[in-house]
Coordinates of C-alpha atoms and ligand atoms in Angstrom, one line a residue:
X62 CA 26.0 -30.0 -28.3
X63 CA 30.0 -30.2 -27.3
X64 CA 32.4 -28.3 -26.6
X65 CA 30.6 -24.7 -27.3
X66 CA 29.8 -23.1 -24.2
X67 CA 25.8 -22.5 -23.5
X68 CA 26.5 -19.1 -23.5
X69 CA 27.8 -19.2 -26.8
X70 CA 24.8 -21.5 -27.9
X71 CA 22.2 -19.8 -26.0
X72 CA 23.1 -16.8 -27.8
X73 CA 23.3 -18.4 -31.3
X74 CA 19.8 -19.4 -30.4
X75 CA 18.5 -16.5 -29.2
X76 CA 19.6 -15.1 -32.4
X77 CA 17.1 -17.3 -34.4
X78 CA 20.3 -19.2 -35.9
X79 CA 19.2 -22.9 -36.3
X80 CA 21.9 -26.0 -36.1
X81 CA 23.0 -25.4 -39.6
X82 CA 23.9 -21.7 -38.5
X83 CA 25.7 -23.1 -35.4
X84 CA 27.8 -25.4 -37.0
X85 CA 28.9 -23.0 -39.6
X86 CA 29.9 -20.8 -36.8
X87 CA 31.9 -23.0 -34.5
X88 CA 32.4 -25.7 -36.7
X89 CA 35.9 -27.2 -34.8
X90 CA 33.7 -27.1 -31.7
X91 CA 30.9 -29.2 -32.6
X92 CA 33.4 -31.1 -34.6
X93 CA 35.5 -31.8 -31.5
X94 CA 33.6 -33.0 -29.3
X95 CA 34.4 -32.7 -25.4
X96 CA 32.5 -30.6 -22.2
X97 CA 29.5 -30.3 -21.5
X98 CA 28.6 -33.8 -21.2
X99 CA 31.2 -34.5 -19.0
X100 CA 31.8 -34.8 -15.5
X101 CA 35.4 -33.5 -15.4
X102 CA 37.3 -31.4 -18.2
X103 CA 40.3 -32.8 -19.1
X104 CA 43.5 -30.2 -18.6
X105 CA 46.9 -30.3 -20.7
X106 CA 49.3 -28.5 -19.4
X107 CA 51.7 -27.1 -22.1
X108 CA 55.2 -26.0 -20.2
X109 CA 56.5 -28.0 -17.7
X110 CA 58.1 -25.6 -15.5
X111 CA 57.9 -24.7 -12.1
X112 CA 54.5 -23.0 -11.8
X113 CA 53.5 -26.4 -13.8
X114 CA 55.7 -28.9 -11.8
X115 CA 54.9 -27.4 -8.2
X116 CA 51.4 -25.4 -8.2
X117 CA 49.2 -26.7 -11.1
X118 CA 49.9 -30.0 -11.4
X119 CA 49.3 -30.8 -7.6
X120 CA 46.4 -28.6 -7.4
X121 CA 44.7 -30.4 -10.5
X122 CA 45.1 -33.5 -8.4
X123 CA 42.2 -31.7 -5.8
X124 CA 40.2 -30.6 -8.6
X125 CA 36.4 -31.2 -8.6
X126 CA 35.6 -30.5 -12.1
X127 CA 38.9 -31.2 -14.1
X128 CA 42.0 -33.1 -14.1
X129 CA 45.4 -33.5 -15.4
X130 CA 44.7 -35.5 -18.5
X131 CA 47.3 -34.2 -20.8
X132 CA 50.9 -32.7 -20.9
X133 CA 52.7 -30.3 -24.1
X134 CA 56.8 -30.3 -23.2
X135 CA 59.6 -29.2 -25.5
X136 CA 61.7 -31.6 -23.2
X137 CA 61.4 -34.9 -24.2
X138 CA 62.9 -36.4 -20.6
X139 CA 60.2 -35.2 -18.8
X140 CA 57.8 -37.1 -20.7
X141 CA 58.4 -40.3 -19.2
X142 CA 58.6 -38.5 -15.7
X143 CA 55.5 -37.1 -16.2
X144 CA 53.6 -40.4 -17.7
X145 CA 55.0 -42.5 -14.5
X146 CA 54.2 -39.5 -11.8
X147 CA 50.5 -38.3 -13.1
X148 CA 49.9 -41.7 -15.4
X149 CA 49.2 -39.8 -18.4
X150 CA 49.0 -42.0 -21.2
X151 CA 51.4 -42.1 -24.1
X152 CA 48.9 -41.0 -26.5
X153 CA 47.8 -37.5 -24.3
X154 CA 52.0 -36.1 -24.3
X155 CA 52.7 -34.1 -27.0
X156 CA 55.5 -31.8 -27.9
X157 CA 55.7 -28.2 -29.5
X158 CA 56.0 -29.5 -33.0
X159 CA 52.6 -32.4 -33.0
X160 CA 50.7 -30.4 -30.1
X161 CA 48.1 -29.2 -33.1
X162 CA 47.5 -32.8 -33.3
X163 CA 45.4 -32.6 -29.9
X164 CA 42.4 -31.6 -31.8
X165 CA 41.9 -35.5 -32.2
X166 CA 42.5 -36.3 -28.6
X167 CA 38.8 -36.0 -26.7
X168 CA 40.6 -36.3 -23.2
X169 CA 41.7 -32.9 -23.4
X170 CA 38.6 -29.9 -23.1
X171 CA 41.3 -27.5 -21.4
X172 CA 44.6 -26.4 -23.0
X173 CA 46.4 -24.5 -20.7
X174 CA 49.7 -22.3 -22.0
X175 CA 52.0 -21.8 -19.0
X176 CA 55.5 -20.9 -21.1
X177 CA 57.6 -17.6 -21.2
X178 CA 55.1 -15.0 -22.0
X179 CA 56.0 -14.4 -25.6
X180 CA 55.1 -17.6 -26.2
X181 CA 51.5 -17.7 -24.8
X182 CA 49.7 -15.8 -28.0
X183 CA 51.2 -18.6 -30.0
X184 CA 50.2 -21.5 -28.3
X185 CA 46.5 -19.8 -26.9
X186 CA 45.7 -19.4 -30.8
X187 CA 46.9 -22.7 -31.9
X188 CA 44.4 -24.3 -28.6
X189 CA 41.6 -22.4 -29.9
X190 CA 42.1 -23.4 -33.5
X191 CA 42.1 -27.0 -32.2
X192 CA 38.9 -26.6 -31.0
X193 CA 40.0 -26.6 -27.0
X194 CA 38.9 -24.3 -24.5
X195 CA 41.9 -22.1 -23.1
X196 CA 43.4 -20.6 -20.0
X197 CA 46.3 -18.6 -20.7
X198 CA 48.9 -17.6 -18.2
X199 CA 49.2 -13.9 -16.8
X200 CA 50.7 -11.9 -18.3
X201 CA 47.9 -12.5 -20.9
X202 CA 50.8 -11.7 -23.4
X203 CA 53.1 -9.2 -24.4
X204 CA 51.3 -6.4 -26.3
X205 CA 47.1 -5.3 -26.7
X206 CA 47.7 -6.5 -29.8
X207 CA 48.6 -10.1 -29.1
X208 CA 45.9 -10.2 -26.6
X209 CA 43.7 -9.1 -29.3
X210 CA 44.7 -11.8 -31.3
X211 CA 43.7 -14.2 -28.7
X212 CA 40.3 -13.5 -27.8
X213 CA 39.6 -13.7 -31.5
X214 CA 41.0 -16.6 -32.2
X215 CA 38.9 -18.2 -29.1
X216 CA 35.8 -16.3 -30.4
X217 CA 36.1 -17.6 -34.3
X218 CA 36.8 -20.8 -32.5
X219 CA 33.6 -21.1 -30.1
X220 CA 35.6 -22.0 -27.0
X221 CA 35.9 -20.3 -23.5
X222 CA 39.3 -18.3 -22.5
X223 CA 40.3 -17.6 -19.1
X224 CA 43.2 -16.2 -18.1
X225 CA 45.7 -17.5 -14.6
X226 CA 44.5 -14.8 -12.4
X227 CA 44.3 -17.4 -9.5
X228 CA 43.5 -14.4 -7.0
X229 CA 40.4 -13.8 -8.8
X230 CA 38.9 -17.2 -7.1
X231 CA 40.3 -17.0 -3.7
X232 CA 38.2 -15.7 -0.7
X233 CA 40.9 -13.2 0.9
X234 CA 40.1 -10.9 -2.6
X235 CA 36.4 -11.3 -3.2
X236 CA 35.8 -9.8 0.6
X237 CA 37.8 -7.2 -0.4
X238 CA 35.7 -7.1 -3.4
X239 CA 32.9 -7.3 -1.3
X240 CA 33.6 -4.7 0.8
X241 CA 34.1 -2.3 -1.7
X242 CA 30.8 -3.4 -3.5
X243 CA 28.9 -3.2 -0.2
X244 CA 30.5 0.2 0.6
X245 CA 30.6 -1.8 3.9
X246 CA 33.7 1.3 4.8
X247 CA 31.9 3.9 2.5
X248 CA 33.2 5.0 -1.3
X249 CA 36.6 4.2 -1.4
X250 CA 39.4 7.3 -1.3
X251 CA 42.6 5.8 -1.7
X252 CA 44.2 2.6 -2.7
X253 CA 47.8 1.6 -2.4
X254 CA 49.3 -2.3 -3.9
X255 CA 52.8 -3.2 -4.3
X256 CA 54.1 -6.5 -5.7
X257 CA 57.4 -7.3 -6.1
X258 CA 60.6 -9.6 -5.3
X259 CA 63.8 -10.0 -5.4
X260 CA 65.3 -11.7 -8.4
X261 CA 68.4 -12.8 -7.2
X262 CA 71.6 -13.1 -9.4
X263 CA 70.9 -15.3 -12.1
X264 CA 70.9 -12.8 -15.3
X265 CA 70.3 -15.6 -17.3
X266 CA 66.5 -16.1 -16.3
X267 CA 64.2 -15.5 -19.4
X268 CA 62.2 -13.2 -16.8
X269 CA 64.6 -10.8 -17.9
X270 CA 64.5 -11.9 -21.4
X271 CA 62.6 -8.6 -23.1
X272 CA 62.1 -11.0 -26.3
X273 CA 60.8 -14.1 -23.7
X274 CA 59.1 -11.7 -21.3
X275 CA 57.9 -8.7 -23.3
X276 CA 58.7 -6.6 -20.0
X277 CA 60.1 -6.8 -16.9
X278 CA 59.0 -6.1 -13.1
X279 CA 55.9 -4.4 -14.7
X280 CA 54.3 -7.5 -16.9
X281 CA 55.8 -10.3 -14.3
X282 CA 54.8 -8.7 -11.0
X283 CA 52.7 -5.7 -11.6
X284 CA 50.0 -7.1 -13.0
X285 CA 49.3 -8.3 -9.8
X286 CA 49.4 -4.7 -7.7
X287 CA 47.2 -3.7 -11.7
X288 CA 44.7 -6.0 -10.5
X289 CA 44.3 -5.1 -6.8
X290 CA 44.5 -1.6 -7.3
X291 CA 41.6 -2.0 -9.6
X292 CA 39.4 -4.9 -7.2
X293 CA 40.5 -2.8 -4.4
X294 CA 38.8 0.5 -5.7
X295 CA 35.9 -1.2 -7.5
X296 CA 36.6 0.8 -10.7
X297 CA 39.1 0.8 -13.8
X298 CA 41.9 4.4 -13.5
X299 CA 41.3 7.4 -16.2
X300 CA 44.8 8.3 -16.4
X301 CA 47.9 7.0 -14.9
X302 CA 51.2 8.6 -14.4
X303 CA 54.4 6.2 -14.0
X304 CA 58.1 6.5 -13.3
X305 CA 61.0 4.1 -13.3
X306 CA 64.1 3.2 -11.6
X307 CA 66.8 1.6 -11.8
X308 CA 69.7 0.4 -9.3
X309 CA 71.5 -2.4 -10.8
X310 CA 71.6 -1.2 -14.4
X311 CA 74.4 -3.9 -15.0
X312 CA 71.9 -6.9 -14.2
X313 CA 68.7 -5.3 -15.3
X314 CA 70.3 -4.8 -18.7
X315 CA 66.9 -5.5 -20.9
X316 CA 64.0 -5.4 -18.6
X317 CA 62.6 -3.0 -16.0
X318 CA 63.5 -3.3 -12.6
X319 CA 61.1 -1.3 -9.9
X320 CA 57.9 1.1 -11.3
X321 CA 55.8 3.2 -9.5
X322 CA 52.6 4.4 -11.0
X323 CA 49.5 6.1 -9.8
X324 CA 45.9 6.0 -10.6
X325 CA 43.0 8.2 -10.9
X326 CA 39.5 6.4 -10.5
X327 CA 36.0 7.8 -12.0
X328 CA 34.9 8.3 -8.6
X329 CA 37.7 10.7 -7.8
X330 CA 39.7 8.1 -5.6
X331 CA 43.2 7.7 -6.6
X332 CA 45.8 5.2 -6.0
X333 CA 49.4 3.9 -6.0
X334 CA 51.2 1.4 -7.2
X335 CA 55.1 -0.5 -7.1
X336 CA 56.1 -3.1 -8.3
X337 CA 60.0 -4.2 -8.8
X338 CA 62.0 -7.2 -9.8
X339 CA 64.4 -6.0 -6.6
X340 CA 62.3 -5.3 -4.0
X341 CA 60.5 -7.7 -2.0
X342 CA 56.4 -6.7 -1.6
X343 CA 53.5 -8.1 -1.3
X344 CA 50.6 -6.2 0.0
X345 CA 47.4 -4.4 -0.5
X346 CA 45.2 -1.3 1.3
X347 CA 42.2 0.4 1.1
X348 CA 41.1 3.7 2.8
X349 CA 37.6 4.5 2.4
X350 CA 35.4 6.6 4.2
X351 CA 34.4 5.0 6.9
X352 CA 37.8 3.3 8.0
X353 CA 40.4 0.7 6.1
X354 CA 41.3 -2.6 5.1
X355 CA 44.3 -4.8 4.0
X356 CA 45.7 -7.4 2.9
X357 CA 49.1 -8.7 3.6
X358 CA 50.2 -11.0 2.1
X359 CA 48.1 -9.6 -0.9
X360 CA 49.4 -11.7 -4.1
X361 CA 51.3 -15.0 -2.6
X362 CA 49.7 -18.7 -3.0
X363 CA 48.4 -18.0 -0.1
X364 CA 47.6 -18.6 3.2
X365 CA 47.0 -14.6 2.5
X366 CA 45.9 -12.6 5.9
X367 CA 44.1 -9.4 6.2
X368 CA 42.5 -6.6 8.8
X369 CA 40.0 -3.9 8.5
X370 CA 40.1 -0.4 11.3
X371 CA 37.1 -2.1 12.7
X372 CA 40.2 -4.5 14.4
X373 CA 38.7 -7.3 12.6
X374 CA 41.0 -10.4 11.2
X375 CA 39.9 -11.0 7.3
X376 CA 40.5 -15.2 8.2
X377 CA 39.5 -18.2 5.8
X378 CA 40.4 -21.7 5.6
X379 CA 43.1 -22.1 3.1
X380 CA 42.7 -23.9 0.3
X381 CA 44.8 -24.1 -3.1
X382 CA 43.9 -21.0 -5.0
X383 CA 45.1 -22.8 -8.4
X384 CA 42.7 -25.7 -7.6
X385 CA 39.8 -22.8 -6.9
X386 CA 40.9 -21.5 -10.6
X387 CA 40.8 -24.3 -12.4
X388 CA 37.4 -25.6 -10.4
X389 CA 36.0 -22.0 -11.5
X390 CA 37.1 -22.1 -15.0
X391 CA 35.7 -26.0 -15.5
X392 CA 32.1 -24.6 -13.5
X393 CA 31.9 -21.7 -16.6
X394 CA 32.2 -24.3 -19.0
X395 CA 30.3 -27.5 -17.1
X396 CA 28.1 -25.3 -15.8
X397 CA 27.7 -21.8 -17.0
X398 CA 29.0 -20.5 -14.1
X399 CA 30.7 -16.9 -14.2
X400 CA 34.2 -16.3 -16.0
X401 CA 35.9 -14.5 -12.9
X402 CA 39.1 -14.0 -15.2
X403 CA 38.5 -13.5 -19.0
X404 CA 40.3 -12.7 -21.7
X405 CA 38.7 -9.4 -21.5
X406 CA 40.6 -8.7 -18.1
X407 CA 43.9 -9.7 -19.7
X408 CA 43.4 -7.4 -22.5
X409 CA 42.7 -4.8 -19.5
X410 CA 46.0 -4.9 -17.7
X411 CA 47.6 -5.2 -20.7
X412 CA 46.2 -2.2 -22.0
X413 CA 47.3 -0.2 -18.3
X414 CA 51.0 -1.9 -18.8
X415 CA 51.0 -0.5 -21.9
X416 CA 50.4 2.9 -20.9
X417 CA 52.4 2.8 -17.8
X418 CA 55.2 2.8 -20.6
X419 CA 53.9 5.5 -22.2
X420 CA 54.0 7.7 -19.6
X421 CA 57.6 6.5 -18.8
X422 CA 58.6 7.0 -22.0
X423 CA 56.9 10.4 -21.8
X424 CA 59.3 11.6 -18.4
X425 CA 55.9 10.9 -16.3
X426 CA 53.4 12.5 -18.1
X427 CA 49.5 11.8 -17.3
X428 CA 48.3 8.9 -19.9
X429 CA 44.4 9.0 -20.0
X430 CA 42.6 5.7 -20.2
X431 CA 39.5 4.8 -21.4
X432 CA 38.4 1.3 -20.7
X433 CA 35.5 -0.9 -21.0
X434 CA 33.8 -0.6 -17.6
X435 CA 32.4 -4.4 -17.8
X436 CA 35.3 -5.9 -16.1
X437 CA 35.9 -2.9 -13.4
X438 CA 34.9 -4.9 -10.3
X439 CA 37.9 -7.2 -10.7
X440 CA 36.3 -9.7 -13.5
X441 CA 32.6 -9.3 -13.2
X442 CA 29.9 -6.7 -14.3
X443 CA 29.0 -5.1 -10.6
X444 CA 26.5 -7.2 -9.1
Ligands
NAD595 P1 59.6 -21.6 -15.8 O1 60.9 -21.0 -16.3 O2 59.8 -22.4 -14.5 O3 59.0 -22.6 -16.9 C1 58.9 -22.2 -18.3 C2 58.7 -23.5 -19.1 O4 58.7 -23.1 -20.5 C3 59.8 -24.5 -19.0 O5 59.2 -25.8 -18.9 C4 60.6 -24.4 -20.2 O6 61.2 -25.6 -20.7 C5 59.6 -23.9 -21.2 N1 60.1 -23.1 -22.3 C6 59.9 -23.3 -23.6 N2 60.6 -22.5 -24.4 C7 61.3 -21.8 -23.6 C8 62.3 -20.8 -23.8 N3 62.6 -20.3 -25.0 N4 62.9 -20.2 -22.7 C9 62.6 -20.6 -21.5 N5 61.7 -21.6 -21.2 C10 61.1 -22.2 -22.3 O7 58.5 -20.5 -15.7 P2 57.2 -20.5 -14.8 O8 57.5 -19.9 -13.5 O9 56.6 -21.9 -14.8 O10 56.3 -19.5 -15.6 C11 55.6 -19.8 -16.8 C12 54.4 -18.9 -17.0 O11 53.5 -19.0 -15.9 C13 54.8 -17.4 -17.1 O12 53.9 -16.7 -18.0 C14 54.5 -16.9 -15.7 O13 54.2 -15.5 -15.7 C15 53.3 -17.7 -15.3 N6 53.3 -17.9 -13.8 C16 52.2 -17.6 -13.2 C17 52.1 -17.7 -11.8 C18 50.8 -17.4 -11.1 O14 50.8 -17.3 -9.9 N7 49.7 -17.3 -11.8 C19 53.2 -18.1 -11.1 C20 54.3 -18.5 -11.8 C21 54.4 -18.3 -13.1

């Protein structure tokens, strides 16, 4: 059995559904054939940009359980650049217009869509409907509906869909997580995450694109404090209220610029967050009970540095955190190994962006919630 995940098949199974049944029901992905019964996945990176050129790229050259076997580009010089640098063969770089044609190729397992994020439903659904398994950039996309779109096209297609929440797989978050699942400060009270930079003076970026970026600060950057406000209280917010601003009008013609929203949890704890395309932050913190912890750096690529009111220094080795995604992403399909980041959690923030909107549009108003709690503890059902 290829390319259909042993969840998926241990499920058909368990269902009483025989070959026959599974082929009718994943029939690109037993058509395709490519995972399991290798040792690495194959990656093809579709966008050659910077997070491409400078983070993936390099990291997929560390990689235990995939590597760089294939490139998508809408630039034809960079084929060549890329064939020479990562020796991809001719027959593994495709463009925009042929990239459906990678369905033949069996040295790619992994598509992963790293373009302007009004372009990643597109490409996500034409990975699945080639029969690859898919990691799809954050923001997942730019509306529920779209994200929607995306897990069901990986569903009807058998294969596994993860999204680039790199923090997810790096140690400076999970002992936050673990903090907050061990109550190791007691039931958390308060949380407070910002994210943010400054975007310079280049107004022609398609990060402030609405039609490239389907948002601004909010979908670029807050998804980020979304996430640790959410990993950082252990639970997904009931209601949020949100507010906007704007300084430099003139520049920030079509996207936000700097949001602040706040939470309430299940648990009565409620938290903050900012996030801004014109201010520089980049940090996380917890009160609970018992005392506090931080992180800060919270969201960079890391070495990220924390402390706890006990005085202690939150410290790990640094490794790549896009080399710890990818490894974690090949392990769920190789191995069966958790999804720390699935489509699900995309779907999530997206949902919270969405009504952070709402209550802008709504001068503030309280927007209730009501989300899934599976993926409350930052990606996983609670241990
Ligand atoms: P970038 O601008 O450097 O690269 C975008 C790529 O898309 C380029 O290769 C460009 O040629 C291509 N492209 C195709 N059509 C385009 C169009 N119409 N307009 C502009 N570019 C077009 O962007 P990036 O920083 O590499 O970001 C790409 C994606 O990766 C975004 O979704 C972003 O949110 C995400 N990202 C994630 C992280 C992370 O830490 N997880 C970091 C950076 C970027």
């Amino acid at each position: 059995m290829k390319n259909l995940s042993r969840r998926n098949f241990n499920t058909l199974m368990a269902k009483g559904m025989g070959t026959a049944a599974i082929m009718a029901a994943t029939p690109l992905a037993c058509a395709m054939g490519s995972g399991q019964d290798k040792k690495k996945l194959g990656v093809a990176l579709v966008g050659l940009g910077s997070y491409s050129t400078y983070q993936l790229a390099p990291a997929l050259q560390d990689t235990q359980h995939c590597y760089l076997s294939g490139v998508v580009t809408g630039t034809p010089e960079k084929e060549q650049i890329w064939a020479d640098k990562y020796n991809i063969p001719k027959k593994n770089i495709y463009n925009y217009q042929n990239f459906d044609d990678i369905a033949k190729n069996d040295d790619i397992d992994v598509v992963y869509v790293v373009l302007p994020n009004s372009m990643h439903a597109e490409f996500c659904i034409r990975a699945a409907k080639a029969g690859k398994h898919v990691i799809c950039e954050k923001p997942m996309a730019v509306s529920v509906e779209e994200c929607d779109a995306i897990i069901e096209a990986c569903k009807n297609a058998g294969v596994e869909l993860g999204i680039g929440y790199r923090l997810q797989s790096e140690p400076y978050t999970n002992e936050v997580k673990r903090f907050v699942r061990e109550k190791t400060f007691g039931d958390v009270r308060y949380v407070s995450a910002d994210a943010g930079y400054y975007s310079g003076s280049n107004p022609d970026q398609w990060r402030l694109n609405k039609e490239l970026s389907g948002g601004g600060a909010l979908l670029n950057m807050g998804v980020y404090a979304i996430q640790s406000a959410i990993y950082g209280s252990g639970q997904n917010p009931v209601s949020v209220t949100a507010q906007e601003y704007s300084t430099r009008p003139e520049y920030f013609k079509d996207t936000d610029e700097t949001i602040t929203a706040q939470f309430t949890f299940p648990n009565g704890a409620v938290g903050n967050i900012m996030t801004s395309h014109n201010i520089n932050a980049n940090s996380m913190y917890v009160s609970a009970e018992r005392g506090w912890f931080q992180l800060q750096p919270a969201n960079s690529y890391g070495p990220l540095s924390g402390r706890t009111s006990t005085g202690d220094v939150i410290e790990f080795p640094h490794e790549s955190q896009q080399k710890l995604q990818m490894d974690d992403f090949a392990k769920h399909i190789l191995f069966d190994a958790p999804n720390v980041a699935p489509g699900e959690m995309g779907k999530r923030d997206m949902i919270i962006c969405e009504a952070i909107y709402e209550s802008i549009a709504k001068g503030g108003q309280k927007v209730t919630l009501d989300l899934e709690p599976d993926y409350g503890f930052g990606g996983l059902p609670t241990p």
